[in-house]
Coordinates of C-alpha atoms in Angstrom, one line a residue:
M8 CA 16.3 -7.5 10.5
V9 CA 15.9 -3.5 11.3
A10 CA 14.6 -3.3 7.6
I11 CA 11.9 -5.9 8.2
F12 CA 10.4 -4.8 11.6
V13 CA 9.5 -1.3 11.9
L14 CA 8.3 0.8 14.7
A15 CA 4.6 1.9 14.8
P16 CA 3.9 5.6 14.8
G17 CA 3.8 7.2 18.1
C18 CA 2.5 10.5 19.5
R19 CA -1.2 10.1 19.4
P20 CA -4.1 11.2 21.5
A21 CA -5.2 9.3 24.3
S22 CA -8.9 7.9 24.1
P23 CA -11.3 10.0 25.8
N24 CA -12.1 9.1 29.6
T25 CA -13.9 11.7 30.5
P26 CA -17.9 12.4 29.9
P27 CA -18.8 14.8 27.2
P28 CA -19.4 18.3 28.4
T29 CA -22.7 19.4 29.4
A30 CA -25.1 20.7 26.7
E31 CA -24.1 24.4 27.8
C32 CA -20.3 23.6 27.5
S33 CA -19.1 22.5 24.0
E34 CA -16.2 23.4 21.6
R35 CA -18.5 25.6 19.8
D36 CA -19.3 27.5 22.9
P37 CA -16.2 27.9 24.9
D38 CA -17.3 30.5 27.3
A39 CA -19.6 28.1 28.9
C40 CA -16.9 25.9 29.5
V41 CA -14.6 28.5 31.5
A42 CA -16.6 28.1 34.8
L43 CA -16.5 24.2 34.6
C44 CA -12.7 24.6 34.2
E45 CA -12.3 26.9 36.7
R46 CA -14.0 24.5 39.1
G47 CA -11.5 22.0 38.2
E48 CA -13.9 19.9 36.1
A49 CA -11.8 17.9 33.4
R50 CA -14.6 17.8 30.7
G51 CA -14.7 21.7 31.0
C52 CA -11.2 22.3 30.4
D53 CA -10.7 19.5 27.8
A54 CA -13.7 21.0 25.7
L55 CA -12.2 24.7 26.3
A56 CA -8.7 23.7 25.1
K57 CA -10.2 22.0 21.9
A58 CA -12.3 25.2 21.2
L59 CA -9.5 27.7 21.7
A60 CA -6.7 25.8 20.3
P61 CA -6.8 27.3 16.7
G62 CA -7.2 30.8 17.8
D63 CA -5.7 31.1 21.2
P64 CA -3.3 28.3 21.5
E65 CA -1.9 29.9 25.0
R66 CA -5.3 29.7 26.6
A67 CA -6.0 26.1 25.4
A68 CA -2.5 25.1 26.5
A69 CA -3.4 26.7 29.9
A70 CA -6.7 24.6 30.2
L71 CA -4.8 21.4 29.5
R72 CA -2.1 22.4 31.9
T73 CA -4.9 22.8 34.5
N74 CA -6.3 19.3 33.8
C75 CA -2.6 17.9 33.9
D76 CA -1.9 19.4 37.0
A77 CA -5.2 18.1 38.5
G78 CA -4.3 14.4 37.7
H79 CA -6.0 14.4 34.5
A80 CA -3.7 12.1 32.5
P81 CA -5.3 12.3 29.0
S82 CA -4.7 16.2 29.2
C83 CA -1.1 15.6 30.1
N84 CA -0.7 13.3 27.0
D85 CA -2.5 15.8 24.8
L86 CA -0.4 18.9 25.8
G87 CA 2.6 16.6 25.3
M88 CA 1.6 15.9 21.7
W89 CA 1.3 19.8 21.1
R90 CA 4.8 20.2 22.5
M91 CA 6.2 17.4 20.5
T92 CA 4.9 18.1 17.3
G93 CA 4.8 22.0 17.7
K94 CA 1.1 22.3 17.1
H95 CA -0.8 25.1 18.8
G96 CA 2.6 26.4 20.2
P97 CA 6.4 26.2 20.3
R98 CA 7.9 22.8 19.8
D99 CA 9.7 21.6 23.0
L100 CA 10.7 17.9 23.2
K101 CA 11.9 18.1 26.7
A102 CA 8.7 19.4 27.8
A103 CA 6.7 16.7 26.0
L104 CA 8.9 14.2 27.6
A105 CA 7.8 15.6 31.0
L106 CA 4.3 15.7 30.1
F107 CA 4.3 12.0 28.7
Q108 CA 6.0 10.9 31.7
R109 CA 3.3 12.4 34.0
G110 CA 0.5 10.7 31.9
C111 CA 2.6 7.3 32.0
D112 CA 3.1 7.5 35.7
A113 CA -0.7 7.7 35.9
R114 CA -0.8 4.6 33.9
L115 CA -2.3 5.9 30.7
P116 CA -1.1 3.3 28.0
A117 CA -1.3 6.2 25.1
A118 CA 1.2 8.2 27.1
C119 CA 3.6 5.5 27.9
A120 CA 3.7 4.6 24.3
N121 CA 4.3 8.2 23.4
L122 CA 6.8 8.4 26.2
G123 CA 8.9 5.4 24.4
A124 CA 8.8 6.9 21.3
V125 CA 10.6 9.9 22.6
W126 CA 13.0 8.1 24.4
F127 CA 13.5 5.8 21.5
K128 CA 14.3 8.6 18.8
G129 CA 15.6 11.4 21.1
G130 CA 16.3 14.7 19.3
D131 CA 16.2 18.5 20.3
G132 CA 18.4 18.0 23.4
V133 CA 17.0 14.6 24.5
A134 CA 19.4 11.8 24.1
P135 CA 18.0 8.5 22.9
D136 CA 17.6 6.0 25.6
H137 CA 16.6 2.5 24.2
G138 CA 16.3 1.1 28.0
R139 CA 13.7 3.7 28.9
A140 CA 11.9 3.2 25.8
L141 CA 11.7 -0.6 26.5
A142 CA 10.3 0.1 29.9
A143 CA 7.8 2.8 28.7
W144 CA 6.5 0.4 25.9
T145 CA 6.3 -2.4 28.2
V146 CA 3.8 -0.7 30.4
A147 CA 1.8 0.7 27.3
C148 CA 1.7 -2.8 26.0
D149 CA 0.5 -4.4 29.3
G150 CA -2.2 -1.4 29.5
G151 CA -3.6 -2.7 26.0
D152 CA -2.0 0.0 23.7
A153 CA -1.6 -1.5 20.5
S154 CA 1.3 0.6 19.1
G155 CA 3.2 0.0 22.5
C156 CA 3.0 -3.7 21.6
S157 CA 4.4 -3.3 18.1
N158 CA 7.0 -1.2 19.0
L159 CA 8.0 -3.4 21.7
G160 CA 7.8 -6.3 19.3
T161 CA 10.2 -4.4 17.3
L162 CA 12.8 -4.3 20.1
Y163 CA 12.6 -7.9 20.3
G164 CA 12.8 -8.6 16.8
T165 CA 15.8 -6.7 16.3
G166 CA 17.8 -7.1 19.4
V167 CA 17.7 -3.8 20.6
A168 CA 17.8 -3.1 24.2
V169 CA 16.9 -6.8 24.9
P170 CA 18.2 -10.1 23.6
L171 CA 17.0 -11.2 20.2
D172 CA 13.7 -13.4 20.6
Y173 CA 11.7 -13.8 17.6
P174 CA 9.0 -15.9 19.2
R175 CA 8.4 -13.0 21.7
A176 CA 8.3 -10.2 18.9
M177 CA 5.8 -12.6 17.2
T178 CA 3.4 -12.6 19.9
L179 CA 3.8 -8.8 20.4
F180 CA 3.1 -8.1 17.2
E181 CA 0.1 -10.4 17.1
R182 CA -1.1 -8.3 20.2
G183 CA -0.7 -5.1 18.3
C184 CA -2.2 -6.4 14.9
T185 CA -5.4 -7.7 17.0
G186 CA -5.3 -4.3 18.7
G187 CA -5.7 -2.6 15.2
N188 CA -2.3 -1.2 14.9
G189 CA -1.4 -1.6 11.1
Q190 CA 2.4 -1.4 11.5
A191 CA 2.3 -4.5 13.6
C192 CA 0.3 -6.3 11.0
A193 CA 2.7 -5.2 8.6
N194 CA 5.7 -6.6 10.5
L195 CA 3.8 -9.8 11.0
G196 CA 3.3 -10.0 7.3
Q197 CA 6.9 -9.3 6.6
A198 CA 8.0 -12.1 9.3
H199 CA 5.7 -14.5 7.2
E200 CA 6.8 -13.4 3.8
T201 CA 10.5 -13.6 4.5
G202 CA 10.5 -16.6 6.6
V203 CA 12.6 -14.9 9.2
A204 CA 10.6 -16.4 12.1
G205 CA 9.6 -19.9 10.6
P206 CA 8.8 -21.1 7.1
A207 CA 8.0 -18.5 4.6
D208 CA 4.2 -18.3 3.8
P209 CA 3.4 -15.6 1.2
A210 CA -0.5 -16.3 1.6
L211 CA -0.6 -15.8 5.3
A212 CA 1.5 -12.6 4.8
A213 CA -0.9 -11.4 2.4
K214 CA -3.8 -11.7 4.9
Y215 CA -1.7 -9.7 7.4
Y216 CA -0.7 -7.2 4.9
E217 CA -4.7 -6.8 4.0
R218 CA -5.3 -6.2 7.7
G219 CA -2.4 -3.8 8.0
C220 CA -3.4 -1.8 5.0
T221 CA -7.1 -1.6 6.1
A222 CA -5.7 0.0 9.4
G223 CA -3.8 2.6 7.5
S224 CA -0.2 1.2 7.3
S225 CA 1.4 2.6 4.0
G226 CA 4.1 -0.1 4.2
A227 CA 1.4 -3.0 4.4
C228 CA -0.5 -1.7 1.3
A229 CA 3.1 -1.6 -0.8
F230 CA 4.1 -5.1 0.4
L231 CA 0.5 -6.5 -0.4
G232 CA 0.6 -4.6 -3.7
A233 CA 3.9 -6.2 -4.5
L234 CA 2.7 -9.6 -3.7
Y235 CA -0.4 -9.0 -6.3
A236 CA 1.9 -7.9 -8.9
Q237 CA 4.2 -10.9 -8.6
G238 CA 1.4 -13.6 -8.0
R239 CA 3.0 -14.7 -4.7
G240 CA 0.5 -16.0 -2.1
V241 CA -2.4 -14.4 -4.1
A242 CA -3.4 -14.7 -7.6
E243 CA -1.5 -12.2 -9.9
D244 CA -3.6 -9.1 -10.3
R245 CA -2.0 -6.1 -11.9
E246 CA -4.9 -3.7 -11.4
R247 CA -5.2 -4.6 -7.7
A248 CA -1.4 -4.2 -7.3
V249 CA -1.7 -0.6 -8.7
E250 CA -4.7 0.3 -6.5
L251 CA -2.7 -0.8 -3.6
M252 CA 0.4 0.9 -4.8
A253 CA -1.8 4.1 -5.0
R254 CA -3.1 3.6 -1.4
G255 CA 0.3 2.9 -0.2
C256 CA 1.6 6.2 -1.9
E257 CA -1.3 8.2 -0.6
L258 CA -0.4 7.1 3.1
G259 CA 3.4 8.2 2.4
E260 CA 5.0 5.1 1.5
L261 CA 7.8 6.3 -0.8
N262 CA 8.3 2.8 -2.5
A263 CA 4.5 2.5 -3.2
C264 CA 4.8 6.0 -5.1
S265 CA 7.9 4.7 -7.0
D266 CA 6.3 1.6 -8.3
L267 CA 3.0 3.7 -9.0
G268 CA 4.7 6.3 -11.0
T269 CA 6.6 3.5 -13.0
A270 CA 3.1 2.0 -13.7
L271 CA 1.6 4.8 -14.6
L272 CA 4.4 5.6 -17.3
L273 CA 4.3 1.9 -18.6
G274 CA 0.7 1.4 -18.8
D275 CA 1.2 -1.6 -16.4
G276 CA -2.0 -2.8 -14.7
V277 CA -3.3 0.6 -15.3
A278 CA -4.3 3.0 -18.1
A279 CA -0.9 4.8 -19.0
D280 CA -0.7 8.5 -17.8
P281 CA 2.7 9.7 -18.5
E282 CA 2.1 13.3 -16.9
R283 CA 0.7 11.7 -13.8
G284 CA 3.6 9.1 -13.6
V285 CA 6.2 11.8 -14.0
R286 CA 4.7 13.8 -11.3
T287 CA 4.5 10.7 -9.2
L288 CA 7.9 9.8 -9.8
Q289 CA 9.3 13.6 -9.2
Q290 CA 7.6 13.8 -6.0
A291 CA 9.2 10.5 -4.6
C292 CA 12.5 11.4 -6.0
D293 CA 12.5 14.9 -4.1
A294 CA 11.4 12.8 -1.0
G295 CA 14.7 10.8 -1.5
Q296 CA 13.4 7.5 -3.0
A297 CA 16.4 6.7 -5.4
V298 CA 14.6 4.3 -7.7
A299 CA 12.1 6.9 -8.5
C300 CA 14.7 9.2 -9.4
S301 CA 16.5 6.4 -11.7
N302 CA 13.2 5.4 -13.5
L303 CA 12.5 9.1 -14.1
A304 CA 16.2 9.8 -15.4
A305 CA 15.3 7.1 -17.9
A306 CA 12.1 8.2 -19.0
R307 CA 13.6 11.8 -19.5
L308 CA 16.5 10.4 -21.6
G309 CA 14.0 8.9 -24.1
G310 CA 12.9 5.6 -22.4
V311 CA 9.2 6.2 -22.5
T312 CA 6.6 7.1 -24.9
G313 CA 4.7 10.2 -23.9
V314 CA 7.6 11.7 -21.8
A315 CA 9.3 14.8 -23.1
L316 CA 13.0 14.5 -23.7
D317 CA 15.1 16.3 -21.3
P318 CA 18.9 15.2 -21.3
D319 CA 19.7 17.7 -18.8
Q320 CA 17.1 17.0 -16.1
G321 CA 17.7 13.1 -16.8
R322 CA 21.5 13.7 -15.9
R323 CA 20.4 15.6 -13.0
L324 CA 18.0 12.8 -11.8
A325 CA 20.7 10.1 -12.5
E326 CA 23.2 12.0 -10.5
R327 CA 20.4 12.3 -7.7
A328 CA 19.6 8.4 -7.7
C329 CA 23.4 7.6 -7.8
E330 CA 24.1 10.1 -4.6
L331 CA 21.2 8.1 -3.1
G332 CA 23.0 4.7 -3.8
D333 CA 20.9 3.2 -6.7
A334 CA 23.2 1.2 -9.0
K335 CA 20.8 1.8 -12.0
G336 CA 21.1 5.7 -11.5
C337 CA 25.0 5.1 -11.3
S338 CA 24.9 3.1 -14.3
I339 CA 23.1 5.8 -16.3
L340 CA 25.4 8.4 -15.2
Q341 CA 28.3 6.4 -16.3
R342 CA 26.8 5.8 -20.0
L343 CA 26.1 9.6 -20.0
R344 CA 29.9 10.6 -19.1
A345 CA 31.1 8.2 -21.5
Q346 CA 29.2 9.8 -24.5

């Protein structure tokens, strides 16, 4: 189940809920915002922070802190993101946690979603606490945050911190998908494709994958590409499959990068481009995608036209694939050692 239902990305900015700065105060003219910020007007501090962030992160953070201390929850959330990611200043997960908590206490759904993400993953001195993640995501989802609903659905779909409850998970994924969260749509697609929550329905899965891919889910694009490649739930269309693999790879899905690289090597659904295929597979392999390592190893050992032979690299790639747990890589390595 863990491999089916995936968490939606967390740590995102809140939707602005303050009016735009006056004409005199803008990100292009931060000095005009100083007076507004000093008077405690959230719009001035917000614009000032955005304007100063690239060149003067300390003053930018101070402006957000002023807003946060004055009860402006979006500023607490935004500053929490900076501390979470290390953007515009040092990374400090404990500080991020406290800032997200303040935003969530003020009932800002995005801050609650981010708070849940920190509690779920932990790290850097913060111990994971799935119970607190559950509580934060519940508030986020109840407040209309799509990623909060998606992540809450993952807890119910995997039985983490709550009893396993597929119907509840599906309802939450539906809320997240309807709210525009691509990962929630991908999770729904996986549930319908595999039949984990009812009869398998690849055609319905394809519809959810399409929505998820459009919303920016790399996994949804990859899953939809696989359906088109296999002709499951949709008419077989290798060209469309490759387009979706490319989109998934562009969004960071390593499995899609592996499939794309292999298609480019073989000219499967796309004009053969060995150079690009090798480059794509190498990048995926370097990032830990085992099948990409195996396929590139086979190509380097003489299995693909247009790819330069390189027995030494082929062996190293097979070793890497085997270390990552790929049976094909281990098989290649055994054959090489037997020679």
